[in-house]
Amino acid sequence: MTVSRSAPTVTIREVTKTYGRFRALDAVSLDIAAGEFVTLLGPSGSGKTTLLMVLAGFVRPDSGSIRFGETEMVLEPPHRRDIGIVFQNYALFPHMTVAGNVGYPLRLRRVGKSEIARRVEEALALVQLQGYGERRVDQLSGGQKQRVALARAIVFEPRILLMDEPLSALDKKLREQMQIEIRQLHERLGITTVYVTHDQREALTMSDRIAVIDQGRFAQIDTPDRLYERPANRFVADFVGESHFLPVTVADGSARLGDRILRLADGVRPPSGAALLVVRPEKLDLAEGAGEGLNRIEGTVEGSVYQGESFLLQVRTSDGNRIAMRQPTRRAALRRLPQPGEPVALALHPDDTILVAAEPAP
Ligand code: ATP
């Protein structure tokens, strides 16, 4: 990645925001590196937009500090923060042309006419809208509108780019295409970026790091692969990817599923106290034909669903819990899958045997 020379670090320290007695943000802290792409991921109402608005300067926190580089920003108004913002609903001026919209931040900054024309053309080329300058915004598709909004957010070379669910109005195909485009644009420009989404796949696709937020607090801040492969707690394991949970007992440093001791990856120790085994459908295999040294889970097949690229087998374990396993269709063609009503033994590799603390009932 080319880190833009002016890209600052962003330091968020102990930021709290309450609405009446409700804590939308509860002393959150996060260090974002210069040129990094960080996503705030969480369910509806978890505080993502509030934190983004605190960064933008539209919401003032009750306490805490926001620094861009070395400069304290918490009392600075939005227009002094040098931030580009893209919202979910485009927020374009419908009566203006594409060029009028994209050039707007430059006119505000009193940039000369010919310079505006040059930079607007450059920004439009970056979002693959060369030659669209004279079009009216209301003649564009959703994807094109969002590209215009992106061009407008980057045309004045902001030091920081904030995006709040910018793709959620688009259909799935376009959304996936735009995810890659925004990621590539980020790699070219190196602007420090904070992106908000509730879509875990989008977060995994786009981010250098993801901050998972739950009820105004960070549940885990990590790279996409660490977040998926090593979720720190039940909330993250549940929210990122598909998981089922099996109760495990921990004693003398070993974790037991039923009466079997679970093999864990080298150096991994089970949490103390009650724990849960995180079972992801695609990490399970049929035990028959699987190698030695794996963990076994026994049960009965309850259902089998064809889903195109894979079959999903629903399994009731011998101690009565429900889990699921996924078999790619290509592999399922080579072996007979057990049918509903039949017993099944499943294998789980120690590297994929993830334990999280069982949280006390609320
Ligand atoms: P969504 O994905 O639905 O946009 P979010 O994670 O972005 O959710 P926020 O918009 O940050 O969530 O809201 C966090 C919480 O703060 C919510 O419970 C919301 O109702 C509350 N909240 C946000 N703004 C206000 C406000 N101006 N007054 C009162 N409560 C608010």
PDB file of N, CA and C and ligand atoms in Angstrom, residues 19 22 24 43-50 165, ligand 1:
ATOM      1  N   TYR A  19     -26.683   9.087  25.824  1.00  0.00           N
ATOM      2  CA  TYR A  19     -27.923   9.787  25.481  1.00  0.00           C
ATOM      3  C   TYR A  19     -28.845   9.564  26.680  1.00  0.00           C
ATOM      4  N   PHE A  22     -28.531   6.277  28.653  1.00  0.00           N
ATOM      5  CA  PHE A  22     -28.066   5.203  27.775  1.00  0.00           C
ATOM      6  C   PHE A  22     -26.646   5.466  27.280  1.00  0.00           C
ATOM      7  N   ALA A  24     -24.201   4.973  24.606  1.00  0.00           N
ATOM      8  CA  ALA A  24     -24.017   4.534  23.216  1.00  0.00           C
ATOM      9  C   ALA A  24     -22.565   4.130  22.981  1.00  0.00           C
ATOM     10  N   PRO A  43     -23.788  -5.138  15.309  1.00  0.00           N
ATOM     11  CA  PRO A  43     -25.211  -5.171  14.994  1.00  0.00           C
ATOM     12  C   PRO A  43     -25.829  -3.777  15.068  1.00  0.00           C
ATOM     13  N   SER A  44     -27.061  -3.678  14.640  1.00  0.00           N
ATOM     14  CA  SER A  44     -27.788  -2.419  14.684  1.00  0.00           C
ATOM     15  C   SER A  44     -27.841  -1.899  16.118  1.00  0.00           C
ATOM     16  N   GLY A  45     -27.539  -0.614  16.292  1.00  0.00           N
ATOM     17  CA  GLY A  45     -27.629  -0.011  17.616  1.00  0.00           C
ATOM     18  C   GLY A  45     -26.413  -0.217  18.496  1.00  0.00           C
ATOM     19  N   SER A  46     -25.330  -0.792  17.945  1.00  0.00           N
ATOM     20  CA  SER A  46     -24.170  -1.089  18.794  1.00  0.00           C
ATOM     21  C   SER A  46     -23.286   0.130  19.034  1.00  0.00           C
ATOM     22  N   GLY A  47     -23.461   1.199  18.231  1.00  0.00           N
ATOM     23  CA  GLY A  47     -22.682   2.418  18.455  1.00  0.00           C
ATOM     24  C   GLY A  47     -21.728   2.783  17.327  1.00  0.00           C
ATOM     25  N   LYS A  48     -21.792   2.061  16.200  1.00  0.00           N
ATOM     26  CA  LYS A  48     -20.863   2.288  15.086  1.00  0.00           C
ATOM     27  C   LYS A  48     -20.972   3.714  14.543  1.00  0.00           C
ATOM     28  N   THR A  49     -22.207   4.102  14.193  1.00  0.00           N
ATOM     29  CA  THR A  49     -22.401   5.423  13.601  1.00  0.00           C
ATOM     30  C   THR A  49     -22.045   6.513  14.600  1.00  0.00           C
ATOM     31  N   THR A  50     -22.387   6.299  15.863  1.00  0.00           N
ATOM     32  CA  THR A  50     -22.048   7.294  16.884  1.00  0.00           C
ATOM     33  C   THR A  50     -20.535   7.534  16.903  1.00  0.00           C
ATOM     34  N   GLU A 165     -21.769   2.615   6.068  1.00  0.00           N
ATOM     35  CA  GLU A 165     -22.596   1.685   5.292  1.00  0.00           C
ATOM     36  C   GLU A 165     -22.795   2.171   3.857  1.00  0.00           C
TER      37      GLU A 165
HETATM   38  P1  ATP B   1     -27.215   1.028  12.914  1.00  0.00           P
HETATM   39  O1  ATP B   1     -26.417  -0.053  12.257  1.00  0.00           O
HETATM   40  O2  ATP B   1     -28.637   0.639  13.160  1.00  0.00           O
HETATM   41  O3  ATP B   1     -27.040   2.379  12.264  1.00  0.00           O
HETATM   42  P2  ATP B   1     -25.281   1.756  14.938  1.00  0.00           P
HETATM   43  O4  ATP B   1     -24.414   0.667  15.463  1.00  0.00           O
HETATM   44  O5  ATP B   1     -24.674   2.689  13.952  1.00  0.00           O
HETATM   45  O6  ATP B   1     -26.629   1.142  14.412  1.00  0.00           O
HETATM   46  P3  ATP B   1     -25.763   4.109  16.515  1.00  0.00           P
HETATM   47  O7  ATP B   1     -26.507   4.846  15.447  1.00  0.00           O
HETATM   48  O8  ATP B   1     -24.381   4.529  16.813  1.00  0.00           O
HETATM   49  O9  ATP B   1     -25.786   2.551  16.216  1.00  0.00           O
HETATM   50  O10 ATP B   1     -26.645   4.167  17.829  1.00  0.00           O
HETATM   51  C1  ATP B   1     -26.209   3.588  19.039  1.00  0.00           C
HETATM   52  C2  ATP B   1     -27.310   3.721  20.046  1.00  0.00           C
HETATM   53  O11 ATP B   1     -27.464   5.090  20.440  1.00  0.00           O
HETATM   54  C3  ATP B   1     -28.677   3.269  19.562  1.00  0.00           C
HETATM   55  O12 ATP B   1     -29.304   2.540  20.578  1.00  0.00           O
HETATM   56  C4  ATP B   1     -29.407   4.547  19.277  1.00  0.00           C
HETATM   57  O13 ATP B   1     -30.795   4.396  19.485  1.00  0.00           O
HETATM   58  C5  ATP B   1     -28.799   5.513  20.262  1.00  0.00           C
HETATM   59  N1  ATP B   1     -28.790   6.882  19.718  1.00  0.00           N
HETATM   60  C6  ATP B   1     -28.103   7.300  18.631  1.00  0.00           C
HETATM   61  N2  ATP B   1     -28.306   8.626  18.423  1.00  0.00           N
HETATM   62  C7  ATP B   1     -29.151   9.051  19.374  1.00  0.00           C
HETATM   63  C8  ATP B   1     -29.746  10.313  19.714  1.00  0.00           C
HETATM   64  N3  ATP B   1     -29.496  11.415  19.000  1.00  0.00           N
HETATM   65  N4  ATP B   1     -30.557  10.351  20.786  1.00  0.00           N
HETATM   66  C9  ATP B   1     -30.800   9.243  21.525  1.00  0.00           C
HETATM   67  N5  ATP B   1     -30.284   8.041  21.277  1.00  0.00           N
HETATM   68  C10 ATP B   1     -29.465   7.925  20.218  1.00  0.00           C
END
